[in-house]
mmCIF file of C-alpha atoms in Angstrom:
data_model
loop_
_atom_site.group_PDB
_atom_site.id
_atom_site.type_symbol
_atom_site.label_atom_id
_atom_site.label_comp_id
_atom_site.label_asym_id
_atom_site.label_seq_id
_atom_site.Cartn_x
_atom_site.Cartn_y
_atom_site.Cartn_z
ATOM 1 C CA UNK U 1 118.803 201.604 83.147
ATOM 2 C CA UNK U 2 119.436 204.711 81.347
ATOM 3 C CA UNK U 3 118.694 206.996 84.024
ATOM 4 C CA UNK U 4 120.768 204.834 86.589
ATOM 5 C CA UNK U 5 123.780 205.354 84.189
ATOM 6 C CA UNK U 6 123.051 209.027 84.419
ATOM 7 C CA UNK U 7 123.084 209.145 87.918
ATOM 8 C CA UNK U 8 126.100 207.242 88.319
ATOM 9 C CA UNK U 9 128.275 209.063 86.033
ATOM 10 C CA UNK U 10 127.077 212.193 86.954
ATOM 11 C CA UNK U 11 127.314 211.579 90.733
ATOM 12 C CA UNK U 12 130.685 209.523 89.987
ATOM 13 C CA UNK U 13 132.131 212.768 88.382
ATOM 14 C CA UNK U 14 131.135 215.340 90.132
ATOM 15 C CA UNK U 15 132.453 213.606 93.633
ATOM 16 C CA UNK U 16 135.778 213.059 91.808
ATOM 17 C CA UNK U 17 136.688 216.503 90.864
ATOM 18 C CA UNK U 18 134.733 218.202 93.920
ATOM 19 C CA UNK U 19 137.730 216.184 96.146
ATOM 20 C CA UNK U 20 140.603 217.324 93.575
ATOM 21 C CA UNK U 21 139.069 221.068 93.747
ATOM 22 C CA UNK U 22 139.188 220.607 97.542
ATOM 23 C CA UNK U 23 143.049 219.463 97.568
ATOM 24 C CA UNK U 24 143.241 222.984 95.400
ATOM 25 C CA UNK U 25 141.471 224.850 99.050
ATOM 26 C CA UNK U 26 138.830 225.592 96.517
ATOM 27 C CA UNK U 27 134.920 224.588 97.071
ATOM 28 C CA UNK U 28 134.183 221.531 95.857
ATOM 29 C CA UNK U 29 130.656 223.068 94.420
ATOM 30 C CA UNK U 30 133.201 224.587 92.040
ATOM 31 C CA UNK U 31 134.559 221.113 91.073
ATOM 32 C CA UNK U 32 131.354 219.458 90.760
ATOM 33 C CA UNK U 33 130.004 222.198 88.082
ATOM 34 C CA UNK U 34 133.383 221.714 86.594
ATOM 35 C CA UNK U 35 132.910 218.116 86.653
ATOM 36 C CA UNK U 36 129.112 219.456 84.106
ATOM 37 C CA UNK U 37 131.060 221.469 82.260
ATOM 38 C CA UNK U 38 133.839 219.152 81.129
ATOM 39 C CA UNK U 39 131.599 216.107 80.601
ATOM 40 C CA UNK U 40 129.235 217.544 78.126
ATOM 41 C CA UNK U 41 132.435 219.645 76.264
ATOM 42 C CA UNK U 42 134.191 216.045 76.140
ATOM 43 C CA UNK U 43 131.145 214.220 74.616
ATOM 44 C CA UNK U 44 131.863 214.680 70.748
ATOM 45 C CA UNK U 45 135.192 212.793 71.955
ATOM 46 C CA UNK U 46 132.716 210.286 73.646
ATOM 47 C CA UNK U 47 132.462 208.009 70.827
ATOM 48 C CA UNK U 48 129.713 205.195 71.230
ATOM 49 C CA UNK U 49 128.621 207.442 74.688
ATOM 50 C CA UNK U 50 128.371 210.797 72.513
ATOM 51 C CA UNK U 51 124.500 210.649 72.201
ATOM 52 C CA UNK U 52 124.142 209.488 75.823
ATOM 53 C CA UNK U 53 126.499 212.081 77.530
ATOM 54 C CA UNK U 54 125.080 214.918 75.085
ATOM 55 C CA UNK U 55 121.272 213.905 76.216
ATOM 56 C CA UNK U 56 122.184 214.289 79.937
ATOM 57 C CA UNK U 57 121.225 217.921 80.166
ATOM 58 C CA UNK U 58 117.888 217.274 78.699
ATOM 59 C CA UNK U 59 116.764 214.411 80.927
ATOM 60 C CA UNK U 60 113.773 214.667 82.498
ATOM 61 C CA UNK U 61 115.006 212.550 85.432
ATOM 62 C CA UNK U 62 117.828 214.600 86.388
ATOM 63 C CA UNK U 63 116.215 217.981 86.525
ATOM 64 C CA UNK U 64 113.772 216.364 89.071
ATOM 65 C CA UNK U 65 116.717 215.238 90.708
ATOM 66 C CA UNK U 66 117.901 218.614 90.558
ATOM 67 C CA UNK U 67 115.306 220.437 92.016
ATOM 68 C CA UNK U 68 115.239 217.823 94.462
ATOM 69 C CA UNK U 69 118.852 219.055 95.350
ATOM 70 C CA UNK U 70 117.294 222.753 95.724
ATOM 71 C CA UNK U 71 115.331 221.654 98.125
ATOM 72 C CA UNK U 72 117.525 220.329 100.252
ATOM 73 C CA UNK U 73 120.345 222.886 99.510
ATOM 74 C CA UNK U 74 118.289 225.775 100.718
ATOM 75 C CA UNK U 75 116.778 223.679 103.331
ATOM 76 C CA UNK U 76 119.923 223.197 104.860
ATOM 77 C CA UNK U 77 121.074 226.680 104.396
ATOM 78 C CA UNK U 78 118.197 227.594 106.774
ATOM 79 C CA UNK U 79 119.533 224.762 109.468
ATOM 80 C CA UNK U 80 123.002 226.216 109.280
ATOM 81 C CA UNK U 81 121.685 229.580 109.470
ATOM 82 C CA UNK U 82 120.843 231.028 113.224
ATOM 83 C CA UNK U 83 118.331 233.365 113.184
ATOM 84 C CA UNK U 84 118.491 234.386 117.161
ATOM 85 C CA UNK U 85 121.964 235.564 115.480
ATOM 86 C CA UNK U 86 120.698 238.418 114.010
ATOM 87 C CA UNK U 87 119.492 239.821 117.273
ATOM 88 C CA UNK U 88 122.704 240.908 118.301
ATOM 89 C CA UNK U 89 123.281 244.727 116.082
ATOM 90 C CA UNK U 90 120.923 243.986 113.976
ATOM 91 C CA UNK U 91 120.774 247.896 112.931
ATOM 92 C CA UNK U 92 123.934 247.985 111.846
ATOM 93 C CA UNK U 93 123.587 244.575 109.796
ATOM 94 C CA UNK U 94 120.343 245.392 108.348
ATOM 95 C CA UNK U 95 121.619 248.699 107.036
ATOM 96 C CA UNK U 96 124.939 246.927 105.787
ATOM 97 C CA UNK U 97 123.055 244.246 103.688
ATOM 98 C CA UNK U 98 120.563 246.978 102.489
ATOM 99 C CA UNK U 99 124.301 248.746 100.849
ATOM 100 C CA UNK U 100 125.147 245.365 99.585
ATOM 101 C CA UNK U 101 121.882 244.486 97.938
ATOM 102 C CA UNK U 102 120.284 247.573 96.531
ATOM 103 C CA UNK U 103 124.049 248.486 94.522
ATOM 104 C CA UNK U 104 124.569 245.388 93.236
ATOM 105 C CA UNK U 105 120.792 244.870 91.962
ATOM 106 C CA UNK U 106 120.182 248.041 90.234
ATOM 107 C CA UNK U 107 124.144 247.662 89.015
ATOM 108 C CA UNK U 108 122.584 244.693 87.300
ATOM 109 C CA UNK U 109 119.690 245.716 86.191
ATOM 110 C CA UNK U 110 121.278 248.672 84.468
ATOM 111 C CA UNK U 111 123.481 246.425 82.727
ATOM 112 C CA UNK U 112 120.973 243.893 81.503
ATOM 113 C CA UNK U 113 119.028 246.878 79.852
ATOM 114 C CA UNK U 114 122.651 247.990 78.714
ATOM 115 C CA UNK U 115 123.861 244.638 77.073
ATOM 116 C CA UNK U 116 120.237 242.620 76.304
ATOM 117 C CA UNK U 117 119.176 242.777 73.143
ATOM 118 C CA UNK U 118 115.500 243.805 72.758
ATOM 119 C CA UNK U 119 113.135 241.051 73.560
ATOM 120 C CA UNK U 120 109.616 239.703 74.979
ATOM 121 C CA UNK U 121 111.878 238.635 78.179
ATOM 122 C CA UNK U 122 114.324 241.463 78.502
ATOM 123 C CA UNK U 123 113.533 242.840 81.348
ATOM 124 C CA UNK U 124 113.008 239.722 83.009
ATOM 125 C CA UNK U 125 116.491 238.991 82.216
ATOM 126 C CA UNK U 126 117.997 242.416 83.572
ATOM 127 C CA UNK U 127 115.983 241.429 86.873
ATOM 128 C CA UNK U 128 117.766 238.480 86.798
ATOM 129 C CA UNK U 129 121.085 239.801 87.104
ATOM 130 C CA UNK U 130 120.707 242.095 89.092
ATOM 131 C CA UNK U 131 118.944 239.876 92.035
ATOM 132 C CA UNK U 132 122.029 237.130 91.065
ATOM 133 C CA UNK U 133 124.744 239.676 92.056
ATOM 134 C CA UNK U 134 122.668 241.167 94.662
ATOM 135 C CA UNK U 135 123.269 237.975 96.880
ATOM 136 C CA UNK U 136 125.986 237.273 99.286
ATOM 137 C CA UNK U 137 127.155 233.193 99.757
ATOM 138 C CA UNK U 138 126.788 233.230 103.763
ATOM 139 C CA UNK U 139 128.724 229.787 103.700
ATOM 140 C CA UNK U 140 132.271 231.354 101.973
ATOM 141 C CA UNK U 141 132.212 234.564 103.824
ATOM 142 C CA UNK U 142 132.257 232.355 107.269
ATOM 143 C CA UNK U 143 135.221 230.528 105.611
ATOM 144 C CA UNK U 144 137.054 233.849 104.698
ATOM 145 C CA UNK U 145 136.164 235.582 108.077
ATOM 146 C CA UNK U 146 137.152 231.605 109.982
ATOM 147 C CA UNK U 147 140.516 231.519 108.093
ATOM 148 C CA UNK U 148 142.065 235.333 109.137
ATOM 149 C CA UNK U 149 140.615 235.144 112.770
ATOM 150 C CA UNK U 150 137.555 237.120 112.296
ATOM 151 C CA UNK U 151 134.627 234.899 112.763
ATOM 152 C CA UNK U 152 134.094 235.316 116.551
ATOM 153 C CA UNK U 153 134.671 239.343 116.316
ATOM 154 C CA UNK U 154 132.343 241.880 116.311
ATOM 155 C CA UNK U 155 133.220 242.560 112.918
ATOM 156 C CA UNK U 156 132.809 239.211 111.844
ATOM 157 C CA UNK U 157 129.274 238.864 113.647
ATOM 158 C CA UNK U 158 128.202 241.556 111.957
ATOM 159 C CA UNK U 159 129.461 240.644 108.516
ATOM 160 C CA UNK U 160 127.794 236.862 108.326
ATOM 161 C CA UNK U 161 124.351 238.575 109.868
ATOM 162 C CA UNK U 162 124.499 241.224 106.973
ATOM 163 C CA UNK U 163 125.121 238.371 104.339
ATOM 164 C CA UNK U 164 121.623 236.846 106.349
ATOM 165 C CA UNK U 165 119.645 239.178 105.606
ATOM 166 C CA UNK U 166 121.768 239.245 101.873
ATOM 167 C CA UNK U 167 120.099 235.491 101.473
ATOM 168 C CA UNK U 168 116.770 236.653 103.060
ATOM 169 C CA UNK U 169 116.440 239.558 100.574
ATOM 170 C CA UNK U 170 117.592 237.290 97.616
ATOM 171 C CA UNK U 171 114.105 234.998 98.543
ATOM 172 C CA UNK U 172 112.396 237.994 98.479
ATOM 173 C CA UNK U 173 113.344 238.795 95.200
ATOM 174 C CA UNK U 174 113.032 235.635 93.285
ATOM 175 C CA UNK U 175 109.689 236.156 94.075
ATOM 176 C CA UNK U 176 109.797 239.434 92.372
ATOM 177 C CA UNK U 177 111.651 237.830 89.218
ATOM 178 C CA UNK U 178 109.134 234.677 89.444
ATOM 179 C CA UNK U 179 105.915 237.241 88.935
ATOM 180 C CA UNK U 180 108.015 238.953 85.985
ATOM 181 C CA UNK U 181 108.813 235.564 84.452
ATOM 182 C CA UNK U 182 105.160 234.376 84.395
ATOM 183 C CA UNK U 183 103.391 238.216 83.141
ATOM 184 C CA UNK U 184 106.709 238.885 81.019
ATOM 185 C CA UNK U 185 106.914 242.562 82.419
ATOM 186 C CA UNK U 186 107.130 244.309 86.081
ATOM 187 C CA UNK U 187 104.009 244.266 87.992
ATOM 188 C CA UNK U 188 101.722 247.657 88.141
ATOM 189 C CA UNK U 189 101.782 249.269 91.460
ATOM 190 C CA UNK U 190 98.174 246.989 92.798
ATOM 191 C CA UNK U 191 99.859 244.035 91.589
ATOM 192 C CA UNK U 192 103.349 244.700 93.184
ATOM 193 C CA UNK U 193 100.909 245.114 96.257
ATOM 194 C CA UNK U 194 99.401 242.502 96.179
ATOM 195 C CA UNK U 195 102.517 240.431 95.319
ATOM 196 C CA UNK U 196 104.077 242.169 98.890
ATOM 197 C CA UNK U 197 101.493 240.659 100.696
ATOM 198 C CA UNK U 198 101.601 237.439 99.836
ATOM 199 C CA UNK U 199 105.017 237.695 100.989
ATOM 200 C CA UNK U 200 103.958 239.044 104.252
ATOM 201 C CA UNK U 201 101.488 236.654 105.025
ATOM 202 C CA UNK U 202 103.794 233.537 104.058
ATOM 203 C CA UNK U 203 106.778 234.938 106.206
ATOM 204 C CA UNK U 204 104.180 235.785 108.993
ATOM 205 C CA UNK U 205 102.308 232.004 108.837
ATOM 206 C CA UNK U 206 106.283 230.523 108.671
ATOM 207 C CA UNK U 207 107.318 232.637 111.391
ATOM 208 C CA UNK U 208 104.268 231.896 113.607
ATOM 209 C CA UNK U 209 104.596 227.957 113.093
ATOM 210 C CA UNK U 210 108.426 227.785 113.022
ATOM 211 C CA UNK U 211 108.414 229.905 116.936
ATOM 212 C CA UNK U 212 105.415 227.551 118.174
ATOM 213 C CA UNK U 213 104.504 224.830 116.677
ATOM 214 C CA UNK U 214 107.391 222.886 115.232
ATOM 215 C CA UNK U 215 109.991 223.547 118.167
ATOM 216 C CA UNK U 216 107.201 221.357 120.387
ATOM 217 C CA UNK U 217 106.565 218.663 117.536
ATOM 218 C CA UNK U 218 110.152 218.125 117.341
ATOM 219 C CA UNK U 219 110.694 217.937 120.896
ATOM 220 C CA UNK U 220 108.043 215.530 121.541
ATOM 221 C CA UNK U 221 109.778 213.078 118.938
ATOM 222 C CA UNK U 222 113.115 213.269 120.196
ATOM 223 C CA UNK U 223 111.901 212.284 123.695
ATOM 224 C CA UNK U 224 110.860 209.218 121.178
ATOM 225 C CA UNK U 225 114.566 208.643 120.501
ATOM 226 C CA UNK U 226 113.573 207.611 116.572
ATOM 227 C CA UNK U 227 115.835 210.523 114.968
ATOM 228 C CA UNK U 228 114.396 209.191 111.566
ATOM 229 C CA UNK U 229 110.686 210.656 112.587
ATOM 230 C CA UNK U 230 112.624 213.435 112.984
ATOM 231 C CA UNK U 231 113.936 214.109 110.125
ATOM 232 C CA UNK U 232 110.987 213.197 108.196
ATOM 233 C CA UNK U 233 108.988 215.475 110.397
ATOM 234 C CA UNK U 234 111.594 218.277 109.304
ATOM 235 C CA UNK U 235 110.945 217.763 105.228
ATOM 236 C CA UNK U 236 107.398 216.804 105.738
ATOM 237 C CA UNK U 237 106.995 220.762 107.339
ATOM 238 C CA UNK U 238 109.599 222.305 104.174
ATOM 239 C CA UNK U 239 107.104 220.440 101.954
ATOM 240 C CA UNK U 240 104.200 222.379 103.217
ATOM 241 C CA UNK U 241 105.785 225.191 103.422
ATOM 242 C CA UNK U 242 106.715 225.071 99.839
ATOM 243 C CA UNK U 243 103.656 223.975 98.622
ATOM 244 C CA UNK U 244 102.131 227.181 100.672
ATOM 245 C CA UNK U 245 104.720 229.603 98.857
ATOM 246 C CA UNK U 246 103.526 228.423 95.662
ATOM 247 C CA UNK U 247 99.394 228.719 96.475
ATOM 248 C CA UNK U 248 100.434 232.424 97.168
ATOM 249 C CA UNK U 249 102.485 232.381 94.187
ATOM 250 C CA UNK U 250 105.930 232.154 94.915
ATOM 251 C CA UNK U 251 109.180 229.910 94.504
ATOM 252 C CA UNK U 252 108.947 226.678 96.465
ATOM 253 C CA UNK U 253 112.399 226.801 97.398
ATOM 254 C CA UNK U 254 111.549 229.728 99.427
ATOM 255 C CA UNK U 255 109.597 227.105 101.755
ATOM 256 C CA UNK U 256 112.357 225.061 101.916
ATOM 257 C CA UNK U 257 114.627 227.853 103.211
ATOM 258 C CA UNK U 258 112.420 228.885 105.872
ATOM 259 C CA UNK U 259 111.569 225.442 107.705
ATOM 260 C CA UNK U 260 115.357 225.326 108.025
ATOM 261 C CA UNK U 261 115.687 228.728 108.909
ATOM 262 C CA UNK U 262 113.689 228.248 112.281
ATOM 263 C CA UNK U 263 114.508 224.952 113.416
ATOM 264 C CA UNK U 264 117.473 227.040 115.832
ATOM 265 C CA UNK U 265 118.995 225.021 118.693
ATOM 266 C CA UNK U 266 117.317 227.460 120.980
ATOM 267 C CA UNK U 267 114.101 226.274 120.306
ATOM 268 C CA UNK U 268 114.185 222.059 119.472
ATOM 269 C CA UNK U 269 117.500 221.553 121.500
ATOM 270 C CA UNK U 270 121.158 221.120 120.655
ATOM 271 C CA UNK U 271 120.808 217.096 120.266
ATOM 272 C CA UNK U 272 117.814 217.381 118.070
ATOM 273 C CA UNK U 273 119.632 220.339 116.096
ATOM 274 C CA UNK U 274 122.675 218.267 116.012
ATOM 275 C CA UNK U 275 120.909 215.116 114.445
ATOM 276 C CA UNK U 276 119.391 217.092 111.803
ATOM 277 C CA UNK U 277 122.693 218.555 110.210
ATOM 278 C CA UNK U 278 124.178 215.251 110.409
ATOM 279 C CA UNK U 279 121.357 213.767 108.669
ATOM 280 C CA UNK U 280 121.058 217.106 106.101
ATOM 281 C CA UNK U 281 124.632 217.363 105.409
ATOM 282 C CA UNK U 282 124.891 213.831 105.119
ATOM 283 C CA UNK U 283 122.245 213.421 101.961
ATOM 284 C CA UNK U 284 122.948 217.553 100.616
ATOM 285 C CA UNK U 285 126.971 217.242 100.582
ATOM 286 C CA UNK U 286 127.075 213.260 99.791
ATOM 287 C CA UNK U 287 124.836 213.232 97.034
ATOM 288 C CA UNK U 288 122.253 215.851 95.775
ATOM 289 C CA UNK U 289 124.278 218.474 96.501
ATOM 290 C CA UNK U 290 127.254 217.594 93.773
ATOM 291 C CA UNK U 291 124.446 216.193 91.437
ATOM 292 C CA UNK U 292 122.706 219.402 91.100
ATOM 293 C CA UNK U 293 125.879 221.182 90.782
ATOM 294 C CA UNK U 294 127.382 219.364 87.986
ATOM 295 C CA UNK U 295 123.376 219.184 86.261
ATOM 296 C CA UNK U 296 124.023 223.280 86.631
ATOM 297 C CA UNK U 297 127.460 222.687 84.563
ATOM 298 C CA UNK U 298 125.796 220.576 81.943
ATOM 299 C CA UNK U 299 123.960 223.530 80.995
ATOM 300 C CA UNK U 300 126.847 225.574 80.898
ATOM 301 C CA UNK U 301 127.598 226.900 77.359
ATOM 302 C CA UNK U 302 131.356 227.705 76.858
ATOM 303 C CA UNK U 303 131.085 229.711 73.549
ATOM 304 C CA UNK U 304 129.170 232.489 75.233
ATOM 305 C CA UNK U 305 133.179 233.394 76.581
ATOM 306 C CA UNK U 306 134.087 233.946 72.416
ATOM 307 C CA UNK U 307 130.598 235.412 72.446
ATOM 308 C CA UNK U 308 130.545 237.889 74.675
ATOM 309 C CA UNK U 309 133.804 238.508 76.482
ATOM 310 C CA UNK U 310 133.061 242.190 76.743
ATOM 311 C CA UNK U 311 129.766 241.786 79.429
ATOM 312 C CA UNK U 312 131.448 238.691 80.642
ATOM 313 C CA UNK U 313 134.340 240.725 82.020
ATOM 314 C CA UNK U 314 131.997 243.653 82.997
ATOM 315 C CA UNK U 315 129.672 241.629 85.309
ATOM 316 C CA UNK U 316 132.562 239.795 86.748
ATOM 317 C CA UNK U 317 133.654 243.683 87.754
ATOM 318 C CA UNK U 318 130.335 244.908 88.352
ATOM 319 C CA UNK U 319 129.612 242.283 90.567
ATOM 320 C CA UNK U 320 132.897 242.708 92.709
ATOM 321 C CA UNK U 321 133.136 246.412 92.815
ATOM 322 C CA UNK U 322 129.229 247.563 93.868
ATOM 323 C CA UNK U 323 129.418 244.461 96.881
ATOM 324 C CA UNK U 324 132.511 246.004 98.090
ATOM 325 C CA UNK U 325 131.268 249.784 97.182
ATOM 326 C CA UNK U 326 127.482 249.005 98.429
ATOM 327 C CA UNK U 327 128.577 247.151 101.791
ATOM 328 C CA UNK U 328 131.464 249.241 102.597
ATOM 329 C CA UNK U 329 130.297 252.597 102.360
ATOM 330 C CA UNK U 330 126.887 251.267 104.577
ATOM 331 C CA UNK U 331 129.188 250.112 106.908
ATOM 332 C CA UNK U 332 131.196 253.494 106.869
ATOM 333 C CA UNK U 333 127.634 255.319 107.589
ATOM 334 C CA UNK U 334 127.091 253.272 110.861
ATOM 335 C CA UNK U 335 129.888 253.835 112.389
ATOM 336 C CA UNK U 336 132.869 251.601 111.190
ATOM 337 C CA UNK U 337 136.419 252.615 110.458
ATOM 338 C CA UNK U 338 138.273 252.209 106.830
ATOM 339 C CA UNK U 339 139.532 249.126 108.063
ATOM 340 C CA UNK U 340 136.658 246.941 108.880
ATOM 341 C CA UNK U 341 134.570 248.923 106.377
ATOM 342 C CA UNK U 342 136.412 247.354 103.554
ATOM 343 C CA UNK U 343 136.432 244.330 105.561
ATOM 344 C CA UNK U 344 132.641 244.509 105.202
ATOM 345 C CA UNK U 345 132.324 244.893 101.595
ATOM 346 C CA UNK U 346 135.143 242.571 100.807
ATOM 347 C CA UNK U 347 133.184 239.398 102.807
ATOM 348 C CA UNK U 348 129.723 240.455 101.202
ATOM 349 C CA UNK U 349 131.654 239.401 97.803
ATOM 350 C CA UNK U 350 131.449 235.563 97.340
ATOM 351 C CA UNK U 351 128.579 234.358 95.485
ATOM 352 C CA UNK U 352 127.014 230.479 95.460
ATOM 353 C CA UNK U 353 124.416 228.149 96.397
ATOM 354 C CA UNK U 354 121.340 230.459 96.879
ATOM 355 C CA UNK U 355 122.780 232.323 93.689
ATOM 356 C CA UNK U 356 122.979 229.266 91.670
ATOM 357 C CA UNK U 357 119.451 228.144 92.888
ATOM 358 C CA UNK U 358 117.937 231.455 91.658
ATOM 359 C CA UNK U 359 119.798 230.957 87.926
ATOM 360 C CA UNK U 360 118.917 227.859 87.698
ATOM 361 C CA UNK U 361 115.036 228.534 88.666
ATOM 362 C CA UNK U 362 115.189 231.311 85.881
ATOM 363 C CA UNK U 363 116.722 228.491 83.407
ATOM 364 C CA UNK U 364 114.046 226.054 84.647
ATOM 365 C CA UNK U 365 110.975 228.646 83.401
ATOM 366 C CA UNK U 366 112.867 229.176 80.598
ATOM 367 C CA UNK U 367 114.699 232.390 80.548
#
């Protein structure tokens, strides 16, 4: 019963204020982390509930529940994500999302090292900041572009298949930060090998199975008409590939992203493709979605603002400033004007789910 009433008030919550955040044209991910926040800062007020609300960020259920929401948040990041997309200039992107990736991360790193006190985990921690404001939130800068006209422009294109490869880079390295995590210090140059090509060969098995096996699976049900299979068959192939990530030791939730990631409308068909958002969106959005955003706010500890304003405000400029400095002045190199240049940097500024999945793996292992 205990975990039921966790679920409800949780879920309860979080759907309330990610609907009031939405009347505000915010996210509602922002309301439902507020919705965290607020309920465990209100529970000395709680009275008779104080010990229950106050136990809600250590329960066991809910952080499966949680990770249960990863999965399904980055799997569906991969479904709304096209990779055929990235076809089209994919010089220019590449080169773009290098500028807004390798600024930000060392940015962050330097400022870990800067602010950290000295500790077992230190440099684990820099790495952590540095691959958090290294990645781009694919989902708001198609909003941004979508509301000023920009989507369907060349511009645009290029922007949301720069923030791609953002997301794709990000996987790479919470890999990275998972190997520092478990040895507590940056892996020699054979292990960082080694480490590269497990990456390879899970991206290369993924890629070979997502182009020619699963497109013809997922055909063959839908002639079947039983969309449920479907679906099923979808998670049962994010499940293996998760489960291979972590035999060549990386993050499951990289698995997850890629059986998304290649299940394109090119290759299983638009009514297939169709089905499957409805059915993702459905279960992420409705329900695991908000839960694991307001389980991220429960964790959230306000005092760290009386703390340590100073870092605070110097990664919130940090973070702005070397995504607009590291994507703009790529974009400058290739070929773009001052215009959509700062366009460019500008949309490679929002942060979110992918971000939030990497802190909260880092906060899962302990860090």
């Amino acid at each position: 019963m205990e975990t039921i009433g966790a679920l409800l008030l949780l879920l309860l919550v979080a759907r309330v204020f990610g609907l009031l955040l939405q009347r505000l044209s915010l996210p509602s991910a922002v309301g439902e982390m507020l919705a965290g926040i607020v309920l465990i800062s209100v529970a000395p007020f709680a009275g008779p509930f104080q010990a229950f609300i106050e136990g809600l960020p250590d329960s066991a259920p809910l952080r499966q529940i949680a990770d249960l929401g990863i999965f399904f948040l980055l799997l569906m990041a991969g479904v709304e994500m096209q990779l055929s997309d990235t076809v089209h200039d994919a010089r220019k992107s590449l080169a773009i999302a290098v500028g807004g990736v390798v600024l930000p991360l060392a940015a962050g790193i330097l400022l870990g090292f800067a602010f950290l006190e000295e500790a077992p985990q230190r440099t684990a921690q820099a790495i952590l900041i540095g691959v958090a404001l290294s990645i781009t939130a694919i989902a708001a800068s198609a909003k941004i572009l979508q509301d000023f006209g920009l989507l369907k422009t060349d511009t645009g294109r290029v922007l949301i298949t720069a923030a791609l490869f953002d997301d794709i880079f990000g996987l790479f390295l919470l890999a990275l930060l998972s190997s520092v995590i478990a040895s507590g210090e940056m892996p020699g140059a054979s292990a960082f090998t080694i480490m590269l090509a497990k990456v390879v060969v899970f991206f290369a098995v993924t890629g070979l199975l997502g182009v020619h096996v699963y497109p013809r699976i997922s055909k063959s049900i839908h002639r079947k008409q039983a969309a449920e299979i479907e679906f099923g068959a979808l998670v049962i192939v994010a499940l293996i590939y998760g489960f291979l990530a972590e035999l060549l030791g990386l993050h499951w939730a990289v698995g997850a992203f890629m059986a998304g990631l290649f299940m394109e409308r090119s290759r299983i068909g638009k009514q297939p493709h169709k089905s499957m958002r409805l059915m993702l969106n459905a279960l992420t959005a409705g329900i695991l979605g908000p839960l694991f955003f307001a389980w991220i706010g429960l964790q959230a500890d306000l005092t760290s603002i009386m703390e340590i304003p100073v870092f605070i405000a110097v990664l919130i400029v940090v973070a702005f400033v070397t995504k607009v400095l590291g994507g703009g002045l790529a974009a400058a190199v290739v070929g773009y004007g001052r215009r959509e240049s700062a366009i460019m940097g500008v949309g490679l500024t929002p942060r979110g789910e992918i971000m939030i999945v990497v802190v909260s793996v880092a906060l899962a292992a302990g860090l």
